Structure formats: structure tokens, C-alpha cells
Amino acid sequence: MTDAYIFDHVRTPRGKGKSDGSLHEVTPIELVTQVLKSLKNRNNLDTSRIDDVIMGVVGSQGEQASNPARVGAINAGYNEKAAGKQLNRFCASGLEAVNSAAAQIMSGMSDLCIGGGLESMSRVPMNSVGGALGVDPQVAYENYIIPQGISADLIATKYGFNRDDVDSYAVESQKRASNARDKGYFNNSIVPVKDQHGEVLLDHDEAIRSGTTMEDLAKLKPSFSDLGATYGFDSVAIQRYPEVERMEHIHHAGNSSVIVDGSSVVLIGTKEVGKELGLKPRARIVGFSSIGTEPTIMLTGPGPSAKKVLKRCGMTKNDIDLFELNEAFAVVVLRYMQEMDISHDQINVNGGAIAMGHPLGATGAMVLGTMLDEMERQDLNTGLVNLCIGGGMGTSTIIERCN
């Protein structure tokens, strides 16, 4: 099997995913175009050598439909030989795109690929696509399907996490993200997004709320208690998990991921093509995995997927220096640390989506890049990145730095 190496990665800043967000005026295809142009220019890339551009996109409709990977490559001036495709594994789509690109390299069927993701949540709102998981009553009834926020509160109730636990985690996420931003840890990887006149619209992650305190978060009401009671989702959760006597609703806007816009790409290839094109490998992709888990509680997939990829790679958690897990909700990371028996010092050391945001299709590639940058900064060797996924899944990737 051929080894797959990461040569570079870039991302846009995350812009608030609302009509007054800095990236709202930028079309989704332009977000893709700008990161692809930057990747090409900073690596003096011969794009005729790109076999495939793979982009994760969750809201695959309207401006984000019709294969923005291929259209973005054309718009970025890539050689016409560079093919493109989009895929959707919900919140892990960006990481799955990287894994798919790596799989093409490792199988020997491609030499150089780009994996990444896109989500303009201000222009293509979350849940606007529809689909059986969210709107088909028969599917929901027969499979105990509940909204993700209810699932997050179910995890907290089942595994014994309280409001102080999730709020404390959220405050620390804001603190870490603010520190990383202020010290320039993200600067080498962020591509400032420009308007059609070349003026910079945004060059930093817009959603970070520096100085957030426990007192600030205590003022926020739980977001999902009315939904659970009025529409009966609490009862559905308890039917599936009868050991839970009563749901405790503890998640709110301050300890859940922020809705944002953004795009990201990762350049992956063989060592041989890197030598030909003058590209220095930064890390090797050791392995990856995806797994399905129980769909009602939904967001517990990261632990099983991490254990699966570690086993397949002949490794244990003690072989991993740094962990990244998307902060869809604070309890997702708290449960992962509990299940994997790791400390907070090892995971999300520069904050996460609670502070910076979760552009659904792009997040996986973003957090992979964030982890690689931090491994280089701290001179660490191995990293494992995870994402929880709607519908009950988890996706994981292990990388090893090249010295």
C-alpha cells in the first residue's frame, strides 16, 4: 500500500453564519475558489497533476449544489484535468473528503489529490435541505429519531454531566481560542477572504467571544427544554433509554457550536509526486475509520471510531500525543474524554467550534489542519482527529508528523 502524505492545508476564517456576518456576501463557490487559489499559489502547484478535488458539503442545494469541487477548481484556474466531486457524511464531511483523497493515494489509483469542505450557513441555512432523517415521521417513529440538541442533553443525563460541567468546558474553549488567535497560531493557515475588488472582508475567526465567563453563560436558558417537552422528544429519548428517568436540559447557545461560514482544503499525495513538484511532506496519514452508532443518542460515535482506527493501525491511545474533536456540543467532548480516559490538556488545546464555529462540511478538514499546526508548534509526533455525526456515526483520522 502506498503512503499518503499531507503537504499543505489552508482555510478561510470562520465568519458568523448570519446575514450580518462578514462572509454572507461571498458565494459558496467563491469560498472554495479562494482557498483553492491560495493552495495553488503558495505551493507553486502544477494543477495538471491534481487527480481529484473532493469537497464535503452538507447543505447540497441551491448555491452549494452541482459539485462545487469541480466548479471551484475551474473557477480557481486549475488545469482542466483536475476532476472534482462532493460528498456528504454530515458533520464529518470535510474529514471524510480528506480520508477519501488519502484512500485514492494509498490504493495507488491517484498521485495527488485535494480533500476539504465547504459550508455557507448564512446563505444555505442548516436543515433547509430536508431528507428522511429529519422530516419523515415513519423513519422518526420506528427508529426513535430526535433532534441533535435533545441527543446532546440525553448524553449529559445518561453519563452524569451537569450544567456547570458543560459551561466550564465552554468557557475554557473560548479562553483557548482567544489565546491561539492572539498569539497568531492560526495565521499561517488562514486565507483572508476578499471581495470582488480585492478588499479583505475577513482575516480572522469572527465568532470568538473573548472574556466569556461562567456568569455570562448562567444567564442563558437551555435551548432544547421546550422542544423536548412540547413535541414529546424527551419521551421518545426515555423510551429508547428507560434508565433515564427524567431529561436534564443543559445545552444552550453558549456551550454549543456556533453557526458559521467557511471552506478548507488539504493537499495530499505520494512522496514521489512531492519530490517531483518540490512539495515537502508535513505529515503521513496513518489510518482512518468511520463507524455507525445508536442513532437516538446519535453523538457518541467519536469514541468507538477512535478505538476502531487505533486497533486497525496497531496503536493505543497512549501512542497519540494530541487529540482534536469537534465541539458540536460541550458534552460530546466531555463524554469522549471520559470514554477514552484522556485529560483536557491533550485535546482541543486551541479551543474549538463552541468558540470559533462549525461550518458543517468544512470543519473536519479545518480541525485536521489545526491539529497539524499545533503538532508542529509543540514538536509532537502523532495526532488523532475525530468528529461526531448526525444519525449516529463517528469518523477518525490518525496522522504522524514527518521530521
Short mmCIF file of C-alpha atoms in Angstrom, two decimals:
data_model
loop_
_atom_site.label_atom_id
_atom_site.label_comp_id
_atom_site.label_asym_id
_atom_site.label_seq_id
_atom_site.Cartn_x
_atom_site.Cartn_y
_atom_site.Cartn_z
CA MET A 1 0.00 0.00 0.00
CA THR A 2 1.26 3.48 -0.91
CA ASP A 3 1.71 6.03 1.87
CA ALA A 4 -0.33 9.25 1.69
CA TYR A 5 1.29 12.48 2.84
CA ILE A 6 -0.10 15.88 3.75
CA PHE A 7 1.84 18.64 2.01
CA ASP A 8 -0.22 21.66 2.97
CA HIS A 9 -3.60 22.91 4.15
CA VAL A 10 -5.41 26.24 4.14
CA ARG A 11 -8.77 27.51 5.30
CA THR A 12 -10.88 30.62 5.30
CA PRO A 13 -11.59 32.32 8.61
CA ARG A 14 -14.94 31.34 10.05
CA GLY A 15 -17.49 34.11 9.51
CA LYS A 16 -20.70 34.41 11.51
CA GLY A 17 -23.35 32.42 9.66
CA LYS A 18 -25.95 35.18 9.63
CA SER A 19 -27.00 37.91 7.24
CA ASP A 20 -24.80 40.39 9.11
CA GLY A 21 -21.78 38.06 9.08
CA SER A 22 -18.67 39.22 7.22
CA LEU A 23 -18.80 36.36 4.70
CA HIS A 24 -22.52 36.48 3.94
CA GLU A 25 -21.97 38.44 0.72
CA VAL A 26 -19.50 35.82 -0.55
CA THR A 27 -21.00 32.97 -2.59
CA PRO A 28 -20.15 29.41 -1.56
CA ILE A 29 -18.30 28.79 -4.81
CA GLU A 30 -16.15 31.86 -4.16
CA LEU A 31 -15.19 30.50 -0.75
CA VAL A 32 -13.99 27.31 -2.46
CA THR A 33 -12.29 29.28 -5.22
CA GLN A 34 -10.27 31.42 -2.84
CA VAL A 35 -8.87 28.52 -0.77
CA LEU A 36 -8.02 26.56 -3.93
CA LYS A 37 -6.25 29.59 -5.42
CA SER A 38 -4.27 30.08 -2.24
CA LEU A 39 -3.25 26.42 -2.10
CA LYS A 40 -2.11 26.62 -5.72
CA ASN A 41 -0.21 29.89 -5.37
CA ARG A 42 1.63 29.22 -2.11
CA ASN A 43 2.86 25.84 -3.36
CA ASN A 44 3.53 26.92 -6.97
CA LEU A 45 1.32 23.95 -7.80
CA ASP A 46 1.18 22.33 -11.22
CA THR A 47 -2.56 21.70 -11.18
CA SER A 48 -2.36 19.37 -14.18
CA ARG A 49 -1.02 16.86 -11.66
CA ILE A 50 -4.12 17.03 -9.45
CA ASP A 51 -6.10 13.82 -9.92
CA ASP A 52 -9.14 14.80 -7.88
CA VAL A 53 -10.63 17.57 -5.75
CA ILE A 54 -13.02 16.17 -3.13
CA MET A 55 -15.18 18.54 -1.07
CA GLY A 56 -17.52 17.73 1.79
CA VAL A 57 -20.79 19.68 1.58
CA VAL A 58 -23.77 19.08 3.86
CA GLY A 59 -26.32 21.57 2.51
CA SER A 60 -26.14 20.27 -1.05
CA GLN A 61 -28.74 22.54 -2.58
CA GLY A 62 -29.01 25.95 -4.19
CA GLU A 63 -25.65 27.68 -4.38
CA GLN A 64 -23.90 24.68 -2.81
CA ALA A 65 -25.29 22.12 -5.24
CA SER A 66 -23.91 20.85 -8.54
CA ASN A 67 -20.43 19.83 -7.46
CA PRO A 68 -18.64 22.91 -6.07
CA ALA A 69 -15.41 20.87 -6.01
CA ARG A 70 -15.20 20.71 -9.79
CA VAL A 71 -16.69 24.15 -10.37
CA GLY A 72 -14.42 25.68 -7.75
CA ALA A 73 -11.34 24.13 -9.39
CA ILE A 74 -12.36 25.54 -12.76
CA ASN A 75 -13.04 28.95 -11.22
CA ALA A 76 -9.67 28.89 -9.43
CA GLY A 77 -7.85 28.41 -12.72
CA TYR A 78 -6.90 24.78 -12.19
CA ASN A 79 -5.97 22.65 -15.16
CA GLU A 80 -8.99 21.01 -16.77
CA LYS A 81 -7.54 17.57 -15.91
CA ALA A 82 -8.35 18.12 -12.21
CA ALA A 83 -11.57 16.20 -11.59
CA GLY A 84 -13.90 17.03 -8.70
CA LYS A 85 -16.65 15.53 -6.57
CA GLN A 86 -18.65 16.40 -3.48
CA LEU A 87 -19.71 14.06 -0.68
CA ASN A 88 -21.84 14.19 2.45
CA ARG A 89 -21.21 12.47 5.76
CA PHE A 90 -22.96 15.25 7.66
CA CYS A 91 -20.64 16.96 10.17
CA ALA A 92 -17.64 14.79 9.25
CA SER A 93 -17.87 15.56 5.54
CA GLY A 94 -14.66 17.59 5.42
CA LEU A 95 -12.65 14.89 7.19
CA GLU A 96 -14.28 12.17 5.10
CA ALA A 97 -13.21 14.07 1.98
CA VAL A 98 -9.61 14.06 3.25
CA ASN A 99 -9.87 10.35 4.04
CA SER A 100 -11.31 9.61 0.60
CA ALA A 101 -8.49 11.55 -1.04
CA ALA A 102 -5.97 9.62 1.06
CA ALA A 103 -7.63 6.33 0.12
CA GLN A 104 -7.17 7.11 -3.57
CA ILE A 105 -3.49 7.78 -2.91
CA MET A 106 -2.99 4.70 -0.72
CA SER A 107 -4.68 2.42 -3.25
CA GLY A 108 -2.29 3.58 -5.96
CA MET A 109 -5.11 4.95 -8.12
CA SER A 110 -4.11 8.62 -7.64
CA ASP A 111 -0.88 10.52 -7.04
CA LEU A 112 -2.08 13.92 -5.87
CA CYS A 113 -5.50 14.92 -4.53
CA ILE A 114 -7.17 17.67 -2.56
CA GLY A 115 -9.67 16.95 0.20
CA GLY A 116 -11.65 19.59 2.03
CA GLY A 117 -15.06 21.06 2.62
CA LEU A 118 -17.47 23.95 2.34
CA GLU A 119 -20.45 25.38 4.16
CA SER A 120 -22.02 28.81 3.76
CA MET A 121 -24.57 28.54 6.54
CA SER A 122 -25.71 32.14 6.16
CA ARG A 123 -26.73 31.51 2.54
CA VAL A 124 -27.80 27.85 2.72
CA PRO A 125 -29.29 27.50 6.22
CA MET A 126 -28.90 24.33 8.24
CA ASN A 127 -31.81 21.88 7.89
CA SER A 128 -33.09 23.61 4.77
CA VAL A 129 -32.26 20.56 2.63
CA GLY A 130 -34.85 18.24 4.18
CA GLY A 131 -34.36 14.49 3.98
CA ALA A 132 -35.91 11.46 5.65
CA LEU A 133 -33.88 11.66 8.86
CA GLY A 134 -35.39 14.99 9.81
CA VAL A 135 -38.80 15.10 8.18
CA ASP A 136 -40.19 11.58 7.58
CA PRO A 137 -42.47 10.69 10.55
CA GLN A 138 -42.29 6.96 9.84
CA VAL A 139 -38.49 6.96 9.95
CA ALA A 140 -38.51 9.01 13.15
CA TYR A 141 -41.18 6.85 14.84
CA GLU A 142 -39.67 3.47 14.05
CA ASN A 143 -36.09 4.49 14.91
CA TYR A 144 -36.59 6.85 17.88
CA ILE A 145 -35.10 9.79 15.99
CA ILE A 146 -34.80 13.02 17.97
CA PRO A 147 -33.14 16.39 17.28
CA GLN A 148 -29.40 16.63 17.91
CA GLY A 149 -29.79 19.06 20.79
CA ILE A 150 -32.02 16.58 22.59
CA SER A 151 -29.42 13.89 21.90
CA ALA A 152 -26.73 16.08 23.49
CA ASP A 153 -28.86 16.54 26.59
CA LEU A 154 -29.54 12.80 26.63
CA ILE A 155 -25.79 12.10 26.70
CA ALA A 156 -25.39 14.54 29.58
CA THR A 157 -28.25 12.97 31.52
CA LYS A 158 -27.17 9.39 30.89
CA TYR A 159 -23.50 9.90 31.70
CA GLY A 160 -23.86 12.31 34.61
CA PHE A 161 -22.72 15.70 33.28
CA ASN A 162 -24.34 18.83 34.71
CA ARG A 163 -24.75 22.47 33.67
CA ASP A 164 -21.54 23.56 35.42
CA ASP A 165 -19.59 20.84 33.59
CA VAL A 166 -20.65 21.94 30.11
CA ASP A 167 -20.42 25.66 30.88
CA SER A 168 -16.93 25.27 32.34
CA TYR A 169 -15.86 23.45 29.20
CA ALA A 170 -17.32 26.21 27.02
CA VAL A 171 -15.53 28.95 28.96
CA GLU A 172 -12.24 27.12 28.51
CA SER A 173 -12.87 26.71 24.77
CA GLN A 174 -13.31 30.48 24.45
CA LYS A 175 -10.17 31.09 26.52
CA ARG A 176 -8.07 28.71 24.42
CA ALA A 177 -9.35 30.00 21.09
CA SER A 178 -8.74 33.62 22.14
CA ASN A 179 -5.20 32.76 23.20
CA ALA A 180 -4.46 30.95 19.94
CA ARG A 181 -5.85 33.82 17.86
CA ASP A 182 -3.98 36.47 19.82
CA LYS A 183 -0.69 34.58 19.60
CA GLY A 184 -1.09 34.01 15.85
CA TYR A 185 -1.30 30.23 15.95
CA PHE A 186 -3.79 30.21 13.04
CA ASN A 187 -2.12 32.86 10.89
CA ASN A 188 -0.16 30.58 8.57
CA SER A 189 -3.22 28.59 7.60
CA ILE A 190 -5.94 31.24 7.29
CA VAL A 191 -6.62 32.70 3.83
CA PRO A 192 -8.15 36.19 4.18
CA VAL A 193 -11.38 36.29 2.19
CA LYS A 194 -11.60 39.19 -0.24
CA ASP A 195 -14.44 40.81 -2.14
CA GLN A 196 -14.57 41.26 -5.91
CA HIS A 197 -12.48 44.41 -5.64
CA GLY A 198 -9.69 42.69 -3.73
CA GLU A 199 -10.57 44.27 -0.39
CA VAL A 200 -10.27 42.00 2.66
CA LEU A 201 -13.64 41.12 4.15
CA LEU A 202 -12.39 38.88 6.96
CA ASP A 203 -8.99 37.63 8.09
CA HIS A 204 -9.77 36.09 11.50
CA ASP A 205 -12.35 33.82 13.12
CA GLU A 206 -15.27 36.15 13.71
CA ALA A 207 -17.34 34.30 16.30
CA ILE A 208 -14.86 34.08 19.21
CA ARG A 209 -16.27 35.72 22.36
CA SER A 210 -13.20 36.63 24.38
CA GLY A 211 -13.70 37.07 28.10
CA THR A 212 -16.73 34.75 28.34
CA THR A 213 -17.37 33.81 31.98
CA MET A 214 -19.46 31.29 33.87
CA GLU A 215 -21.67 34.19 34.98
CA ASP A 216 -22.29 35.12 31.34
CA LEU A 217 -23.34 31.59 30.45
CA ALA A 218 -25.51 31.21 33.54
CA LYS A 219 -27.83 33.85 32.09
CA LEU A 220 -28.66 31.68 29.06
CA LYS A 221 -31.71 29.45 29.13
CA PRO A 222 -31.46 25.82 27.91
CA SER A 223 -32.19 25.72 24.19
CA PHE A 224 -33.95 22.38 23.95
CA SER A 225 -36.18 22.01 27.00
CA ASP A 226 -39.30 23.41 25.31
CA LEU A 227 -38.62 21.33 22.20
CA GLY A 228 -38.29 18.19 24.31
CA ALA A 229 -41.47 18.79 26.28
CA THR A 230 -43.79 20.36 23.70
CA TYR A 231 -43.07 17.92 20.88
CA GLY A 232 -42.55 14.85 23.01
CA PHE A 233 -38.90 14.26 22.13
CA ASP A 234 -37.97 13.80 25.80
CA SER A 235 -40.45 10.94 25.99
CA VAL A 236 -39.00 9.38 22.84
CA ALA A 237 -35.49 9.55 24.31
CA ILE A 238 -36.65 7.95 27.55
CA GLN A 239 -38.49 5.20 25.65
CA ARG A 240 -35.21 4.31 23.96
CA TYR A 241 -33.19 4.77 27.16
CA PRO A 242 -35.55 3.82 30.02
CA GLU A 243 -32.71 4.00 32.54
CA VAL A 244 -33.02 7.78 32.14
CA GLU A 245 -35.90 8.75 34.41
CA ARG A 246 -36.02 12.45 33.51
CA MET A 247 -34.18 14.52 30.92
CA GLU A 248 -31.87 17.27 32.14
CA HIS A 249 -31.59 20.07 29.60
CA ILE A 250 -28.25 21.87 29.97
CA HIS A 251 -27.13 22.90 26.47
CA HIS A 252 -27.64 26.39 25.09
CA ALA A 253 -26.09 28.75 22.54
CA GLY A 254 -23.04 29.37 24.73
CA ASN A 255 -21.94 25.74 25.11
CA SER A 256 -22.89 24.56 21.63
CA SER A 257 -21.18 25.10 18.28
CA VAL A 258 -21.63 28.44 16.50
CA ILE A 259 -23.23 28.62 13.05
CA VAL A 260 -20.61 29.99 10.65
CA ASP A 261 -19.45 30.18 7.01
CA GLY A 262 -16.16 28.76 5.77
CA SER A 263 -14.14 26.49 3.49
CA SER A 264 -10.95 24.43 3.83
CA VAL A 265 -8.64 22.26 1.70
CA VAL A 266 -5.80 19.78 2.33
CA LEU A 267 -3.20 18.77 -0.28
CA ILE A 268 -2.38 15.04 -0.16
CA GLY A 269 -0.14 12.88 -2.33
CA THR A 270 2.65 10.35 -2.62
CA LYS A 271 6.20 11.07 -1.54
CA GLU A 272 7.31 10.61 -5.15
CA VAL A 273 5.00 13.27 -6.57
CA GLY A 274 6.08 15.56 -3.77
CA LYS A 275 9.71 15.23 -4.84
CA GLU A 276 8.79 15.92 -8.46
CA LEU A 277 6.87 19.07 -7.59
CA GLY A 278 9.08 20.33 -4.79
CA LEU A 279 6.49 19.69 -2.06
CA LYS A 280 7.73 18.84 1.43
CA PRO A 281 5.64 16.29 3.35
CA ARG A 282 4.43 17.66 6.68
CA ALA A 283 2.64 14.53 7.92
CA ARG A 284 1.72 10.99 6.92
CA ILE A 285 -1.86 9.79 7.14
CA VAL A 286 -1.52 6.62 9.22
CA GLY A 287 -5.13 5.46 9.02
CA PHE A 288 -8.79 6.41 9.23
CA SER A 289 -12.15 4.90 10.04
CA SER A 290 -15.86 5.58 10.19
CA ILE A 291 -18.41 3.74 12.28
CA GLY A 292 -22.14 3.71 12.92
CA THR A 293 -23.59 4.02 16.43
CA GLU A 294 -27.06 4.05 18.01
CA PRO A 295 -28.98 6.81 16.20
CA THR A 296 -31.15 8.18 19.03
CA ILE A 297 -28.29 9.26 21.27
CA MET A 298 -26.55 9.99 17.97
CA LEU A 299 -23.41 11.90 19.05
CA THR A 300 -21.43 9.14 20.78
CA GLY A 301 -19.60 7.93 17.66
CA PRO A 302 -16.18 9.57 18.28
CA GLY A 303 -15.10 7.10 20.98
CA PRO A 304 -15.92 3.94 19.01
CA SER A 305 -14.45 5.35 15.79
CA ALA A 306 -11.23 6.32 17.60
CA LYS A 307 -10.94 2.85 19.11
CA LYS A 308 -11.57 1.31 15.69
CA VAL A 309 -8.85 3.27 13.91
CA LEU A 310 -6.36 2.72 16.75
CA LYS A 311 -6.95 -1.03 16.57
CA ARG A 312 -6.62 -1.11 12.78
CA CYS A 313 -3.35 0.81 12.99
CA GLY A 314 -1.96 -1.37 15.78
CA MET A 315 -1.89 1.56 18.20
CA THR A 316 -3.34 2.56 21.56
CA LYS A 317 -4.42 5.92 22.92
CA ASN A 318 -1.03 6.15 24.65
CA ASP A 319 0.59 6.36 21.20
CA ILE A 320 -1.30 9.61 20.49
CA ASP A 321 0.21 12.95 21.53
CA LEU A 322 -2.67 15.25 20.60
CA PHE A 323 -6.41 14.86 20.05
CA GLU A 324 -8.96 17.04 18.24
CA LEU A 325 -12.71 16.52 18.46
CA ASN A 326 -15.32 18.82 17.01
CA GLU A 327 -17.22 20.68 19.71
CA ALA A 328 -20.71 20.21 18.32
CA PHE A 329 -21.88 20.37 21.94
CA ALA A 330 -19.71 20.55 25.06
CA VAL A 331 -20.91 17.19 26.33
CA VAL A 332 -19.63 15.42 23.20
CA VAL A 333 -16.04 16.20 24.18
CA LEU A 334 -16.65 15.55 27.88
CA ARG A 335 -18.05 12.10 27.12
CA TYR A 336 -15.14 11.39 24.74
CA MET A 337 -12.57 12.31 27.40
CA GLN A 338 -14.42 10.08 29.87
CA GLU A 339 -14.64 7.15 27.47
CA MET A 340 -11.07 7.42 26.17
CA ASP A 341 -9.64 8.27 29.61
CA ILE A 342 -7.69 11.31 28.40
CA SER A 343 -7.20 14.71 30.02
CA HIS A 344 -8.34 18.08 28.74
CA ASP A 345 -4.67 19.02 28.36
CA GLN A 346 -4.46 16.57 25.43
CA ILE A 347 -7.48 17.66 23.42
CA ASN A 348 -8.68 20.81 21.63
CA VAL A 349 -5.80 22.80 23.07
CA ASN A 350 -6.66 25.80 20.89
CA GLY A 351 -10.38 25.73 21.51
CA GLY A 352 -12.98 24.54 19.05
CA ALA A 353 -16.38 25.05 17.47
CA ILE A 354 -18.00 26.40 20.64
CA ALA A 355 -15.75 29.43 20.27
CA MET A 356 -14.91 29.51 16.55
CA GLY A 357 -17.87 27.82 14.88
CA HIS A 358 -18.78 24.71 12.92
CA PRO A 359 -19.15 25.22 9.13
CA LEU A 360 -20.61 21.75 8.70
CA GLY A 361 -18.94 20.46 5.54
CA ALA A 362 -15.63 22.23 6.16
CA THR A 363 -14.99 21.57 9.85
CA GLY A 364 -13.32 18.16 9.50
CA ALA A 365 -10.54 19.45 7.25
CA MET A 366 -10.21 22.58 9.40
CA VAL A 367 -9.62 20.71 12.66
CA LEU A 368 -7.20 18.33 10.96
CA GLY A 369 -5.16 21.32 9.84
CA THR A 370 -5.39 22.96 13.26
CA MET A 371 -4.06 19.77 14.84
CA LEU A 372 -1.15 19.51 12.39
CA ASP A 373 -0.15 23.12 13.00
CA GLU A 374 -0.20 22.56 16.75
CA MET A 375 1.80 19.33 16.47
CA GLU A 376 4.46 21.29 14.60
CA ARG A 377 4.38 24.14 17.12
CA GLN A 378 4.80 21.79 20.09
CA ASP A 379 7.11 19.35 18.24
CA LEU A 380 4.70 16.45 18.78
CA ASN A 381 4.62 13.29 16.70
CA THR A 382 1.13 11.83 16.43
CA GLY A 383 -2.41 13.19 16.37
CA LEU A 384 -5.93 11.79 16.21
CA VAL A 385 -8.83 13.88 14.95
CA ASN A 386 -12.50 12.91 15.49
CA LEU A 387 -15.96 14.16 14.63
CA CYS A 388 -19.40 13.22 15.91
CA ILE A 389 -22.04 12.88 13.20
CA GLY A 390 -25.81 13.18 12.91
CA GLY A 391 -27.70 9.92 12.54
CA GLY A 392 -25.27 8.14 14.84
CA MET A 393 -21.77 7.89 13.32
CA GLY A 394 -18.17 8.81 14.02
CA THR A 395 -15.14 9.45 11.79
CA SER A 396 -11.48 9.41 12.83
CA THR A 397 -8.08 10.03 11.27
CA ILE A 398 -4.57 9.48 12.66
CA ILE A 399 -1.61 11.44 11.33
CA GLU A 400 2.12 11.24 12.04
CA ARG A 401 4.49 14.15 11.55
CA CYS A 402 7.33 13.95 9.07
CA ASN A 403 10.66 15.03 10.56
#
